[in-house]
CSV table of C-alpha atoms in Angstrom, one decimal:
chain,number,residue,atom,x,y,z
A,26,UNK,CA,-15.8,-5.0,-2.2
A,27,UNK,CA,-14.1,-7.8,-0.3
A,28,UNK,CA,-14.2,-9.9,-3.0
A,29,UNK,CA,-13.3,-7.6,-5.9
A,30,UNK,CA,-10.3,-6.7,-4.2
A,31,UNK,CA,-8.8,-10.5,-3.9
A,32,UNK,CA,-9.8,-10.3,-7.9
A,33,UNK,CA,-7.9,-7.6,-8.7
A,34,UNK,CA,-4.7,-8.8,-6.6
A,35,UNK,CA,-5.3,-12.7,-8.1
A,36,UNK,CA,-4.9,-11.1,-11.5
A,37,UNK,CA,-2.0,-9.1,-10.8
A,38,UNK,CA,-0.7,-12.6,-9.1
A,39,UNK,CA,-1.3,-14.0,-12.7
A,40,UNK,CA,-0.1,-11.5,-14.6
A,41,UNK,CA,2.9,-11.7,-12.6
A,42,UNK,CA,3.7,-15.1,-13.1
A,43,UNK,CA,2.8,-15.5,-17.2
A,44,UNK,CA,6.8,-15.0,-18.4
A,45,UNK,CA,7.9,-18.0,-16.5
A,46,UNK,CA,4.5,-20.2,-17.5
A,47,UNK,CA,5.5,-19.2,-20.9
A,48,UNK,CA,8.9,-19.9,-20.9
A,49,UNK,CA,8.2,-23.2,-19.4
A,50,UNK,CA,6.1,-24.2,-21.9
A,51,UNK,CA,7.7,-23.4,-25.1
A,52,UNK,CA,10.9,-25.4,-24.6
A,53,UNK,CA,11.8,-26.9,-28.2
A,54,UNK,CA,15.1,-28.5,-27.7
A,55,UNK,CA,13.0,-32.0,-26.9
A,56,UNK,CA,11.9,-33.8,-23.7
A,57,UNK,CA,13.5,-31.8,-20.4
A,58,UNK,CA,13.9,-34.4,-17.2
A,59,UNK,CA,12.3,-32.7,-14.4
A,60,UNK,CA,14.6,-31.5,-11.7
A,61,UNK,CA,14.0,-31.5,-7.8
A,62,UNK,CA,13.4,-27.7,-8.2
A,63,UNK,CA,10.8,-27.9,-10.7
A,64,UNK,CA,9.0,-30.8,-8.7
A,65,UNK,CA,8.9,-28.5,-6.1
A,66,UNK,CA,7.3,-25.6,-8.2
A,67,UNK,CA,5.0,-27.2,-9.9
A,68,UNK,CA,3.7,-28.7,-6.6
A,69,UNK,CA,3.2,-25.5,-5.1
A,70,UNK,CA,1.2,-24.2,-8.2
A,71,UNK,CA,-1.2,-27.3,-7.6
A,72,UNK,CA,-1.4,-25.8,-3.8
A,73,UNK,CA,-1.9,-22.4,-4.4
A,74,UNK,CA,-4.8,-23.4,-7.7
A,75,UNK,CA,-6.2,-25.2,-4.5
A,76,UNK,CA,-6.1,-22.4,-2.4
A,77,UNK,CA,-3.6,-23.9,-0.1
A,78,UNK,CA,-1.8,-21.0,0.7
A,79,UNK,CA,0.0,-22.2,3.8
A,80,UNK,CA,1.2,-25.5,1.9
A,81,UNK,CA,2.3,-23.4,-1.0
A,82,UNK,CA,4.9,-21.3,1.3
A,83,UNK,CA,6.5,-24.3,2.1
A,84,UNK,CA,7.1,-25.3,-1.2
A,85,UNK,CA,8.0,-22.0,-2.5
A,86,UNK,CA,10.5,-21.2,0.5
A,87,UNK,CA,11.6,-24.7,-0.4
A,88,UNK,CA,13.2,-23.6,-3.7
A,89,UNK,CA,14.0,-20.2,-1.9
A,90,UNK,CA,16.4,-22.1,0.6
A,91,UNK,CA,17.5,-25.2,-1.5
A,92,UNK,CA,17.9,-23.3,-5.0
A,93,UNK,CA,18.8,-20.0,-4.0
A,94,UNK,CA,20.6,-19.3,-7.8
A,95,UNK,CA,17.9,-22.0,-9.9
A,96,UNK,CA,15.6,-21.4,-12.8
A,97,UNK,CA,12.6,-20.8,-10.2
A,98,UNK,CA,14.3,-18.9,-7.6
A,99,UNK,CA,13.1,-15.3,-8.8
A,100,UNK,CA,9.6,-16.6,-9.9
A,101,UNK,CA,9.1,-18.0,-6.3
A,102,UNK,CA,10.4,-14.9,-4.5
A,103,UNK,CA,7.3,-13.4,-6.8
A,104,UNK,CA,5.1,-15.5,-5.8
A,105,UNK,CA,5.5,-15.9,-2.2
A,106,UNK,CA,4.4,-12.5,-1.9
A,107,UNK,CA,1.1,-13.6,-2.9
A,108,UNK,CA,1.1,-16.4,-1.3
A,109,UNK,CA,2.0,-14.5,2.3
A,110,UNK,CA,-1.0,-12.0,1.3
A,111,UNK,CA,-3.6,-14.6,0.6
A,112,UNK,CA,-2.7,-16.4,3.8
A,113,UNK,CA,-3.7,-13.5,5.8
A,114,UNK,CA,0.1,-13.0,6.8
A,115,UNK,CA,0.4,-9.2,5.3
A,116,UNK,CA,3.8,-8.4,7.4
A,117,UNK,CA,5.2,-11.5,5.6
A,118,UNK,CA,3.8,-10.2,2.3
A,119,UNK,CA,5.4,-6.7,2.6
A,120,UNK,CA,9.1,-8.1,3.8
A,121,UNK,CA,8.6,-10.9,0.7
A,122,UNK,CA,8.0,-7.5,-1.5
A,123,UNK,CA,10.7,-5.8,0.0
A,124,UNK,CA,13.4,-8.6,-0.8
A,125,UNK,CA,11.9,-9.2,-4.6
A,126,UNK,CA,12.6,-4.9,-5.0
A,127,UNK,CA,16.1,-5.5,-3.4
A,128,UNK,CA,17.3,-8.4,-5.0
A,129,UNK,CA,15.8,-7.8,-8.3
A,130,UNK,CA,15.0,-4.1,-9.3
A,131,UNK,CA,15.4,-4.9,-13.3
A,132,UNK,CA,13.0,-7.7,-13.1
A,133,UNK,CA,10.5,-7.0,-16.0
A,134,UNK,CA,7.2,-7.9,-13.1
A,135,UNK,CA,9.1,-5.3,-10.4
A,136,UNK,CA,5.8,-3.3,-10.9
A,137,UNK,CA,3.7,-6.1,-8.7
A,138,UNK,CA,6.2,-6.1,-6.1
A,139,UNK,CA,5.8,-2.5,-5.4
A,140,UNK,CA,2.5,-2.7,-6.2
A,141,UNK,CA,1.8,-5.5,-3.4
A,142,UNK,CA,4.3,-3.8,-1.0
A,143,UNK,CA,1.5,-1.1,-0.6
A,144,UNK,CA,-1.3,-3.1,-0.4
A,145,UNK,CA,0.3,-5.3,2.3
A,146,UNK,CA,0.7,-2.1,4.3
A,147,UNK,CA,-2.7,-1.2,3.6
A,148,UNK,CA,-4.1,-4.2,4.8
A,149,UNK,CA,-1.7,-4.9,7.6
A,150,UNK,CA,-3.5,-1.7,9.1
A,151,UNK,CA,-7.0,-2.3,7.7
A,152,UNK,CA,-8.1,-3.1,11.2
A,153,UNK,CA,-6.8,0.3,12.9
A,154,UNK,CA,-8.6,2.0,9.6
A,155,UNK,CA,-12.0,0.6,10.1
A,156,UNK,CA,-11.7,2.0,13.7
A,157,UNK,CA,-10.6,5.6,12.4
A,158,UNK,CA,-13.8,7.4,12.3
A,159,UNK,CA,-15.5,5.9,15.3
A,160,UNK,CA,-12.6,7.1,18.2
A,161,UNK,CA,-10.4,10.0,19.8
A,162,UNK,CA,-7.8,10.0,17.2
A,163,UNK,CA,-5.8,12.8,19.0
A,164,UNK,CA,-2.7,10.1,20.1
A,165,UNK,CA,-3.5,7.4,18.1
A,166,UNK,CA,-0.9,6.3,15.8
A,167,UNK,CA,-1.9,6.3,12.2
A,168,UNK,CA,2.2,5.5,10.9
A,169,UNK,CA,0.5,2.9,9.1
A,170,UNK,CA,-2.0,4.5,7.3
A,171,UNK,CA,0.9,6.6,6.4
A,172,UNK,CA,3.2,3.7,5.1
A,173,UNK,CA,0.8,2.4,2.8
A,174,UNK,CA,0.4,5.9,1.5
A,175,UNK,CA,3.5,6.7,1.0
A,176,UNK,CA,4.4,3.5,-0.8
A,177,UNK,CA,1.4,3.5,-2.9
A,178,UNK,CA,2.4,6.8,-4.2
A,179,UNK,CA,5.7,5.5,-5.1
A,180,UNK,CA,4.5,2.8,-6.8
A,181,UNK,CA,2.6,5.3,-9.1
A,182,UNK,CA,5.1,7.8,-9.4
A,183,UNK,CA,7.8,5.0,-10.7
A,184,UNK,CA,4.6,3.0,-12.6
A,185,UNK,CA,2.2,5.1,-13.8
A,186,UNK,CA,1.4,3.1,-17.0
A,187,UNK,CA,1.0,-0.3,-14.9
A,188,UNK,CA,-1.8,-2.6,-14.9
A,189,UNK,CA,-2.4,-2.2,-11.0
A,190,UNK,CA,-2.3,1.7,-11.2
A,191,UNK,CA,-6.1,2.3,-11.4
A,192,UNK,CA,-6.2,0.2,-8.2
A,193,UNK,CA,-3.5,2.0,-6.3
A,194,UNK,CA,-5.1,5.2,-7.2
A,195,UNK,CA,-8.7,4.0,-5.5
A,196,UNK,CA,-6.2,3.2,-2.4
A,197,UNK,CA,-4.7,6.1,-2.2
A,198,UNK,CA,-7.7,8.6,-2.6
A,199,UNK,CA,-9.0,6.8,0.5
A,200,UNK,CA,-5.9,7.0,2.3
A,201,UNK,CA,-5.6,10.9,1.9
A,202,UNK,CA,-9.0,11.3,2.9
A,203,UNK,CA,-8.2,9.0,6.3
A,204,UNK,CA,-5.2,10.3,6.7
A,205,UNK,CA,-6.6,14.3,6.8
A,206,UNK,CA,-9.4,13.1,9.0
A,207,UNK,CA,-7.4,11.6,11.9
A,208,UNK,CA,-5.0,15.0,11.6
A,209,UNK,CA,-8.0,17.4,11.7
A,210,UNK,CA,-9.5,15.2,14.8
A,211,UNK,CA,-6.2,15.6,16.4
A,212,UNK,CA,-6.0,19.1,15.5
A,213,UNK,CA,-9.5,19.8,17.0
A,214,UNK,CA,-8.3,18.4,20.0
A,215,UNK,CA,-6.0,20.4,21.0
A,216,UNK,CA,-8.0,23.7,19.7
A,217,UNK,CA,-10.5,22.7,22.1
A,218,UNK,CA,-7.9,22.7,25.2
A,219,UNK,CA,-6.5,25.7,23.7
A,220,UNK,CA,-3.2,24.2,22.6
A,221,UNK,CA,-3.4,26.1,19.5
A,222,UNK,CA,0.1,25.8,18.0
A,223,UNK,CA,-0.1,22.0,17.9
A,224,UNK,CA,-3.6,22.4,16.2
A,225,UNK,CA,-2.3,24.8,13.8
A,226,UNK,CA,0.4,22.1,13.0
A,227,UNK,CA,-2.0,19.5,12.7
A,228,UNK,CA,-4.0,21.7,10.3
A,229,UNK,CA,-1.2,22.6,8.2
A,230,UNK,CA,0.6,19.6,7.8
A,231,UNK,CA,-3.0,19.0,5.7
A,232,UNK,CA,-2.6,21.8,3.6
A,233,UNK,CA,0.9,21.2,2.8
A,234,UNK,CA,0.9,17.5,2.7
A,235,UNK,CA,-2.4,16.2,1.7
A,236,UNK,CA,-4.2,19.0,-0.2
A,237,UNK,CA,-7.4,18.4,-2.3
A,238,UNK,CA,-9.2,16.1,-0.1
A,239,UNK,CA,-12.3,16.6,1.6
A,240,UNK,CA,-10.7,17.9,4.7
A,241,UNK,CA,-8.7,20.8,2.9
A,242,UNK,CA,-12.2,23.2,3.9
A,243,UNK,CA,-11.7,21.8,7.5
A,244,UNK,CA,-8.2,22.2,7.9
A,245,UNK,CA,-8.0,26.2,6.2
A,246,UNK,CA,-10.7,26.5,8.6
A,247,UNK,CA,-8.9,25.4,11.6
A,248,UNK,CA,-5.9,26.8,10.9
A,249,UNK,CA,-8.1,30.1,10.4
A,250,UNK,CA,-9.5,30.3,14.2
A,251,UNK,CA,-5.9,29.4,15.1
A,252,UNK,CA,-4.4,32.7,13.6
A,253,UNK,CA,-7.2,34.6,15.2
A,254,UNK,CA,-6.2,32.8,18.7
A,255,UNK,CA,-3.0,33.5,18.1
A,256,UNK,CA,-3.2,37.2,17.4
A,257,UNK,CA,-2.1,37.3,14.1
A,258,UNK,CA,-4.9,38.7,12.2
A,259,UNK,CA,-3.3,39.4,8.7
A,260,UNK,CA,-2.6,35.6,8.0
A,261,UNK,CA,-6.2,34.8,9.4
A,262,UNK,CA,-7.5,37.5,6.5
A,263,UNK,CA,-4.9,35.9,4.3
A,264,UNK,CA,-6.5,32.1,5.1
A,265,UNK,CA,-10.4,33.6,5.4
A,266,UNK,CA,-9.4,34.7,1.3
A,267,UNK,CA,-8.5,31.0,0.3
A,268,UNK,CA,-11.2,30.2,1.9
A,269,UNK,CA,-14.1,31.9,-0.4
A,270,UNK,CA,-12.4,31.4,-2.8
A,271,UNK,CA,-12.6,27.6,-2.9
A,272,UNK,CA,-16.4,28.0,-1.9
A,273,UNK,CA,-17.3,29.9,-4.3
């Protein structure tokens, strides 16, 4: 899974950076002296084909600082988000997204900077995710799980067409699930030391947030003995009615 997932973001690099390739190439006016700037591109697309990540970043924050208005600038911008993410620095990667969206929000490729904004986040916090089922989740923070959600889904509301939708789609169906589980652990939590209006919040923020994952049973059901704690019977019968329903 590892590996098809640096795939699927090498393609969308390459993708990314086919108008300027293209451009470059098809020059018919004659031979073109090379600048400085281009010296330093094309040196930082030998770095990156050689997986020099690190290296690459220096050459493409090179042309950043020293060429700020040149013919690369907005193609390294691009590309130093990829080259933050496959360097392992994913808080790099999502600021380097953020400034391409900013600074160029007609660019015809602004689908791969959102794109790789939300897989940045997701990654940045794939550490605390891998830990999500195996711990008390009742005060753990999970703001990250909810960044990468929440940009993902922009990214599919504003691109649904795009080439990296099926992807962000996989992401985000994953995220809802995480995000309902470590809400209905909190939420258990507190039913269990009798706290039941924060447990009932926990439970309905689910329903009302995140509905149709595998913890919408779960959280109807929580928020179910929660009405009944509480004393207010006629919503419990009200909840107890959703609930056949969608087991039926």
């Amino acid at each position: 899974m590892g590996q098809l997932k640096k795939n699927i973001i090498t393609i969308a690099y390459l993708l990314a950076i086919l108008p300027v390739i293209f451009l470059t190439g098809c020059n018919s006016d004659g031979p073109v002296i090379e600048q400085p700037e281009k010296i330093y591109y094309d040196l930082a697309q030998r770095r990156m084909k050689a997986n020099n990540f690190f290296s690459a970043i220096e050459s493409l924050q090179a042309i950043e600082s020293r060429y700020p208005f040149g013919r690369y600038a907005e193609q390294a911008q691009s590309e130093l988000i990829y080259a933050y993410y496959m360097n392992g620095e994913d808080e790099a990667s999502h600021e380097a997204a953020e400034k391409f969206i900013r600074l160029n929000p007609r660019h015809p490729n602004i689908d791969y900077a959102y794109f790789m904004r939300g897989i940045a986040s997701y990654t940045r916090d794939k550490g605390m995710f891998a830990r999500v089922f195996k711990s008390d989740l009742s005060n753990r923070d999970i703001s990250g799980a909810k960044q990468a959600f929440s940009e993902l889904s922009e990214f599919l509301t504003r691109f649904p067409q795009s080439q990296y939708a099926p992807y962000a789609s996989q992401r985000l169906i994953y995220l809802r699930n995480l995000i309902a589980k470590s809400e209905l652990v909190a939420a258990d939590y507190y039913l269990k030391r009798k706290a039941y209006v924060a447990a009932l919040r926990r439970a309905k923020y689910v329903i009302e947030n995140i509905p149709n994952t595998s913890e919408t049973i779960r959280a109807l059901k929580i928020t179910r003995e929660c009405y009944e704690k509480l004393g207010y019977f006629e919503l419990m019968d009200d909840i107890q009615s959703i609930i056949d329903t969608n087991q039926q």
